[in-house]
């Protein structure tokens, strides 16, 4: 079971349960050199997953974000600030 619950008819996923169920995957990320984010909104709902991913990554990992619009650019910058990703550890590619 994925860890879903329904409140007022809205399905919510228990991120902590899913993260726990897939802990082996997260632990396997220790040798990653680059994380490429493609077509992702970087919304708050996904932050528990990104927090867990970042926890498993080497400190010198480079993040590569693909950007389609000014809105994407703003979201990427907010995301990097929230995740404490240094300017030297991320790149933004427009496409």
Tab-separated table of N, CA and C in Angstrom:
chain	number	residue	atom	x	y	z
A	1	UNK	N	0.838	-1.183	0.000
A	1	UNK	CA	0.000	0.000	0.000
A	1	UNK	C	0.880	1.242	0.000
A	2	UNK	N	0.476	2.257	-0.700
A	2	UNK	CA	1.306	3.446	-0.859
A	2	UNK	C	1.241	4.409	0.307
A	3	UNK	N	0.330	4.329	1.169
A	3	UNK	CA	0.261	5.292	2.251
A	3	UNK	C	-0.628	6.460	1.922
A	4	UNK	N	-1.743	6.196	1.254
A	4	UNK	CA	-2.696	7.247	0.898
A	4	UNK	C	-3.707	7.427	2.018
A	5	UNK	N	-4.213	8.602	2.144
A	5	UNK	CA	-5.334	8.848	3.038
A	5	UNK	C	-6.216	9.895	2.385
A	6	UNK	N	-7.457	9.940	2.802
A	6	UNK	CA	-8.391	10.880	2.200
A	6	UNK	C	-8.948	11.789	3.281
A	7	UNK	N	-8.846	13.078	3.038
A	7	UNK	CA	-9.402	14.083	3.932
A	7	UNK	C	-10.318	14.941	3.087
A	8	UNK	N	-11.582	14.993	3.443
A	8	UNK	CA	-12.549	15.778	2.674
A	8	UNK	C	-12.548	15.398	1.193
A	9	UNK	N	-12.340	14.104	0.910
A	9	UNK	CA	-12.383	13.641	-0.466
A	9	UNK	C	-11.133	13.918	-1.272
A	10	UNK	N	-10.113	14.483	-0.658
A	10	UNK	CA	-8.857	14.768	-1.349
A	10	UNK	C	-7.841	13.716	-0.918
A	11	UNK	N	-7.258	13.043	-1.881
A	11	UNK	CA	-6.275	12.008	-1.572
A	11	UNK	C	-4.928	12.655	-1.298
A	12	UNK	N	-4.339	12.265	-0.193
A	12	UNK	CA	-3.014	12.755	0.171
A	12	UNK	C	-2.105	11.542	0.348
A	13	UNK	N	-0.871	11.702	0.017
A	13	UNK	CA	0.093	10.613	0.131
A	13	UNK	C	0.980	10.872	1.331
A	14	UNK	N	1.211	9.849	2.115
A	14	UNK	CA	2.077	9.947	3.285
A	14	UNK	C	3.526	9.826	2.811
A	15	UNK	N	4.165	10.963	2.584
A	15	UNK	CA	5.522	10.976	2.032
A	15	UNK	C	6.509	10.246	2.932
A	16	UNK	N	6.385	10.402	4.241
A	16	UNK	CA	7.351	9.759	5.138
A	16	UNK	C	7.276	8.233	5.033
A	17	UNK	N	6.079	7.704	4.839
A	17	UNK	CA	5.927	6.262	4.678
A	17	UNK	C	6.553	5.796	3.365
A	18	UNK	N	6.313	6.532	2.307
A	18	UNK	CA	6.882	6.168	0.998
A	18	UNK	C	8.406	6.252	1.042
A	19	UNK	N	8.929	7.290	1.659
A	19	UNK	CA	10.377	7.436	1.781
A	19	UNK	C	10.956	6.264	2.563
A	20	UNK	N	10.302	5.893	3.638
A	20	UNK	CA	10.767	4.762	4.451
A	20	UNK	C	10.735	3.466	3.649
A	21	UNK	N	9.670	3.271	2.860
A	21	UNK	CA	9.547	2.053	2.061
A	21	UNK	C	10.613	1.962	0.976
A	22	UNK	N	11.128	3.101	0.547
A	22	UNK	CA	12.125	3.127	-0.525
A	22	UNK	C	13.493	3.598	-0.034
A	23	UNK	N	13.763	3.370	1.223
A	23	UNK	CA	15.007	3.822	1.825
A	23	UNK	C	16.241	3.283	1.090
A	24	UNK	N	16.188	2.046	0.620
A	24	UNK	CA	17.330	1.473	-0.098
A	24	UNK	C	17.673	2.293	-1.340
A	25	UNK	N	16.645	2.769	-2.040
A	25	UNK	CA	16.882	3.616	-3.207
A	25	UNK	C	17.611	4.892	-2.793
A	26	UNK	N	17.099	5.559	-1.773
A	26	UNK	CA	17.706	6.817	-1.344
A	26	UNK	C	19.146	6.599	-0.883
A	27	UNK	N	19.391	5.504	-0.196
A	27	UNK	CA	20.740	5.207	0.276
A	27	UNK	C	21.701	4.915	-0.874
A	28	UNK	N	21.177	4.542	-2.034
A	28	UNK	CA	22.033	4.203	-3.180
A	28	UNK	C	22.523	5.432	-3.944
A	29	UNK	N	22.143	6.621	-3.534
A	29	UNK	CA	22.467	7.841	-4.280
A	29	UNK	C	23.818	8.458	-3.902
A	30	UNK	N	24.572	7.819	-3.079
A	30	UNK	CA	25.805	8.390	-2.544
A	30	UNK	C	26.907	8.664	-3.543
A	31	UNK	N	26.841	8.082	-4.734
A	31	UNK	CA	27.900	8.284	-5.734
A	31	UNK	C	27.442	9.134	-6.913
A	32	UNK	N	26.295	9.758	-6.795
A	32	UNK	CA	25.754	10.579	-7.875
A	32	UNK	C	26.587	11.858	-7.999
A	33	UNK	N	26.928	12.245	-9.232
A	33	UNK	CA	27.689	13.463	-9.472
A	33	UNK	C	26.817	14.615	-9.942
A	34	UNK	N	25.694	14.285	-10.600
A	34	UNK	CA	24.829	15.322	-11.154
A	34	UNK	C	23.368	14.876	-11.047
A	35	UNK	N	22.520	15.784	-10.596
A	35	UNK	CA	21.079	15.554	-10.544
A	35	UNK	C	20.453	16.467	-11.581
A	36	UNK	N	19.781	15.886	-12.570
A	36	UNK	CA	19.125	16.687	-13.595
A	36	UNK	C	17.624	16.710	-13.319
A	37	UNK	N	17.087	17.908	-13.204
A	37	UNK	CA	15.661	18.092	-12.945
A	37	UNK	C	15.036	18.577	-14.239
A	38	UNK	N	14.125	17.779	-14.754
A	38	UNK	CA	13.526	18.031	-16.058
A	38	UNK	C	12.010	17.923	-15.950
A	39	UNK	N	11.306	19.008	-16.260
A	39	UNK	CA	9.859	18.965	-16.276
A	39	UNK	C	9.222	18.736	-14.924
A	40	UNK	N	9.741	19.351	-13.898
A	40	UNK	CA	9.214	19.177	-12.549
A	40	UNK	C	8.866	20.535	-11.965
A	41	UNK	N	7.740	20.607	-11.281
A	41	UNK	CA	7.277	21.905	-10.772
A	41	UNK	C	7.985	22.362	-9.498
A	42	UNK	N	8.688	21.459	-8.812
A	42	UNK	CA	9.391	21.779	-7.565
A	42	UNK	C	8.431	22.312	-6.505
A	43	UNK	N	7.224	21.765	-6.449
A	43	UNK	CA	6.229	22.242	-5.486
A	43	UNK	C	6.519	21.756	-4.067
A	44	UNK	N	5.889	22.434	-3.136
A	44	UNK	CA	6.073	22.108	-1.719
A	44	UNK	C	5.730	20.665	-1.404
A	45	UNK	N	4.762	20.096	-2.115
A	45	UNK	CA	4.347	18.728	-1.838
A	45	UNK	C	5.495	17.736	-2.066
A	46	UNK	N	6.445	18.095	-2.909
A	46	UNK	CA	7.560	17.206	-3.217
A	46	UNK	C	8.791	17.434	-2.332
A	47	UNK	N	8.754	18.433	-1.496
A	47	UNK	CA	9.927	18.766	-0.688
A	47	UNK	C	10.407	17.631	0.212
A	48	UNK	N	9.536	16.839	0.820
A	48	UNK	CA	10.071	15.730	1.631
A	48	UNK	C	10.953	14.785	0.813
A	49	UNK	N	10.578	14.558	-0.435
A	49	UNK	CA	11.383	13.672	-1.289
A	49	UNK	C	12.712	14.328	-1.635
A	50	UNK	N	12.670	15.602	-2.001
A	50	UNK	CA	13.914	16.308	-2.316
A	50	UNK	C	14.810	16.426	-1.085
A	51	UNK	N	14.223	16.642	0.077
A	51	UNK	CA	15.021	16.685	1.311
A	51	UNK	C	15.761	15.363	1.513
A	52	UNK	N	15.044	14.270	1.299
A	52	UNK	CA	15.650	12.947	1.503
A	52	UNK	C	16.700	12.664	0.433
A	53	UNK	N	16.425	13.059	-0.805
A	53	UNK	CA	17.414	12.881	-1.872
A	53	UNK	C	18.682	13.647	-1.533
A	54	UNK	N	18.537	14.914	-1.159
A	54	UNK	CA	19.711	15.753	-0.863
A	54	UNK	C	20.516	15.184	0.302
A	55	UNK	N	19.833	14.635	1.277
A	55	UNK	CA	20.506	14.033	2.423
A	55	UNK	C	21.428	12.889	1.992
A	56	UNK	N	21.055	12.182	0.936
A	56	UNK	CA	21.820	11.022	0.474
A	56	UNK	C	22.929	11.366	-0.513
A	57	UNK	N	22.880	12.558	-1.072
A	57	UNK	CA	23.831	12.937	-2.118
A	57	UNK	C	25.154	13.421	-1.536
A	58	UNK	N	26.238	13.286	-2.309
A	58	UNK	CA	27.508	13.879	-1.880
A	58	UNK	C	27.375	15.408	-1.829
A	59	UNK	N	28.145	16.037	-0.994
A	59	UNK	CA	28.031	17.490	-0.818
A	59	UNK	C	28.448	18.272	-2.059
A	60	UNK	N	29.231	17.666	-2.945
A	60	UNK	CA	29.701	18.373	-4.136
A	60	UNK	C	28.867	18.078	-5.386
A	61	UNK	N	27.710	17.470	-5.224
A	61	UNK	CA	26.860	17.148	-6.370
A	61	UNK	C	26.432	18.433	-7.077
A	62	UNK	N	26.289	18.358	-8.394
A	62	UNK	CA	25.826	19.487	-9.196
A	62	UNK	C	24.384	19.213	-9.608
A	63	UNK	N	23.543	20.212	-9.445
A	63	UNK	CA	22.144	20.133	-9.858
A	63	UNK	C	22.005	20.854	-11.188
A	64	UNK	N	21.358	20.219	-12.147
A	64	UNK	CA	21.108	20.825	-13.450
A	64	UNK	C	19.595	20.940	-13.625
A	65	UNK	N	19.113	22.176	-13.715
A	65	UNK	CA	17.684	22.435	-13.860
A	65	UNK	C	17.404	22.880	-15.286
A	66	UNK	N	16.342	22.361	-15.860
A	66	UNK	CA	15.896	22.762	-17.184
A	66	UNK	C	14.745	23.738	-17.015
A	67	UNK	N	14.851	24.863	-17.675
A	67	UNK	CA	13.942	25.981	-17.461
A	67	UNK	C	13.205	26.317	-18.749
A	68	UNK	N	11.880	26.478	-18.653
A	68	UNK	CA	11.057	26.808	-19.827
A	68	UNK	C	10.562	28.246	-19.815
A	69	UNK	N	10.523	28.874	-18.645
A	69	UNK	CA	9.898	30.199	-18.558
A	69	UNK	C	10.474	30.975	-17.371
A	70	UNK	N	10.100	32.235	-17.280
A	70	UNK	CA	10.499	33.065	-16.138
A	70	UNK	C	9.949	32.479	-14.841
A	71	UNK	N	8.730	31.944	-14.909
A	71	UNK	CA	8.128	31.318	-13.730
A	71	UNK	C	8.990	30.144	-13.253
A	72	UNK	N	9.452	29.314	-14.198
A	72	UNK	CA	10.334	28.199	-13.850
A	72	UNK	C	11.600	28.711	-13.176
A	73	UNK	N	12.163	29.767	-13.728
A	73	UNK	CA	13.396	30.340	-13.207
A	73	UNK	C	13.207	30.783	-11.751
A	74	UNK	N	12.104	31.421	-11.457
A	74	UNK	CA	11.802	31.849	-10.081
A	74	UNK	C	11.656	30.649	-9.159
A	75	UNK	N	10.971	29.623	-9.626
A	75	UNK	CA	10.779	28.430	-8.805
A	75	UNK	C	12.108	27.728	-8.535
A	76	UNK	N	12.958	27.671	-9.536
A	76	UNK	CA	14.267	27.041	-9.366
A	76	UNK	C	15.091	27.790	-8.325
A	77	UNK	N	15.100	29.108	-8.420
A	77	UNK	CA	15.874	29.900	-7.456
A	77	UNK	C	15.331	29.746	-6.029
A	78	UNK	N	14.013	29.748	-5.890
A	78	UNK	CA	13.406	29.520	-4.561
A	78	UNK	C	13.756	28.136	-4.030
A	79	UNK	N	13.676	27.156	-4.907
A	79	UNK	CA	14.003	25.786	-4.529
A	79	UNK	C	15.448	25.696	-4.029
A	80	UNK	N	16.374	26.284	-4.778
A	80	UNK	CA	17.787	26.226	-4.389
A	80	UNK	C	18.038	26.934	-3.067
A	81	UNK	N	17.365	28.043	-2.846
A	81	UNK	CA	17.500	28.744	-1.562
A	81	UNK	C	16.955	27.880	-0.432
A	82	UNK	N	15.783	27.314	-0.636
A	82	UNK	CA	15.159	26.479	0.389
A	82	UNK	C	16.007	25.245	0.704
A	83	UNK	N	16.628	24.678	-0.334
A	83	UNK	CA	17.421	23.462	-0.176
A	83	UNK	C	18.878	23.748	0.191
A	84	UNK	N	19.225	25.031	0.320
A	84	UNK	CA	20.603	25.429	0.622
A	84	UNK	C	21.602	24.876	-0.391
A	85	UNK	N	21.212	24.978	-1.662
A	85	UNK	CA	22.113	24.578	-2.747
A	85	UNK	C	22.884	25.821	-3.163
A	86	UNK	N	24.182	25.779	-3.011
A	86	UNK	CA	25.028	26.928	-3.330
A	86	UNK	C	24.982	27.254	-4.812
A	87	UNK	N	25.176	28.534	-5.125
A	87	UNK	CA	25.188	28.984	-6.523
A	87	UNK	C	26.187	28.196	-7.360
A	88	UNK	N	27.271	27.782	-6.763
A	88	UNK	CA	28.307	27.050	-7.497
A	88	UNK	C	27.932	25.579	-7.719
A	89	UNK	N	26.831	25.147	-7.108
A	89	UNK	CA	26.429	23.733	-7.226
A	89	UNK	C	25.161	23.524	-8.041
A	90	UNK	N	24.733	24.552	-8.763
A	90	UNK	CA	23.619	24.321	-9.686
A	90	UNK	C	23.789	25.141	-10.951
A	91	UNK	N	23.207	24.609	-12.017
A	91	UNK	CA	23.208	25.257	-13.317
A	91	UNK	C	21.778	25.262	-13.844
A	92	UNK	N	21.455	26.264	-14.627
A	92	UNK	CA	20.132	26.358	-15.221
A	92	UNK	C	20.295	26.379	-16.733
A	93	UNK	N	19.596	25.476	-17.380
A	93	UNK	CA	19.644	25.386	-18.834
A	93	UNK	C	18.266	25.761	-19.376
A	94	UNK	N	18.228	26.739	-20.237
A	94	UNK	CA	16.966	27.143	-20.866
A	94	UNK	C	16.726	26.286	-22.089
A	95	UNK	N	15.466	25.881	-22.268
A	95	UNK	CA	15.100	25.120	-23.470
A	95	UNK	C	13.645	25.218	-23.745
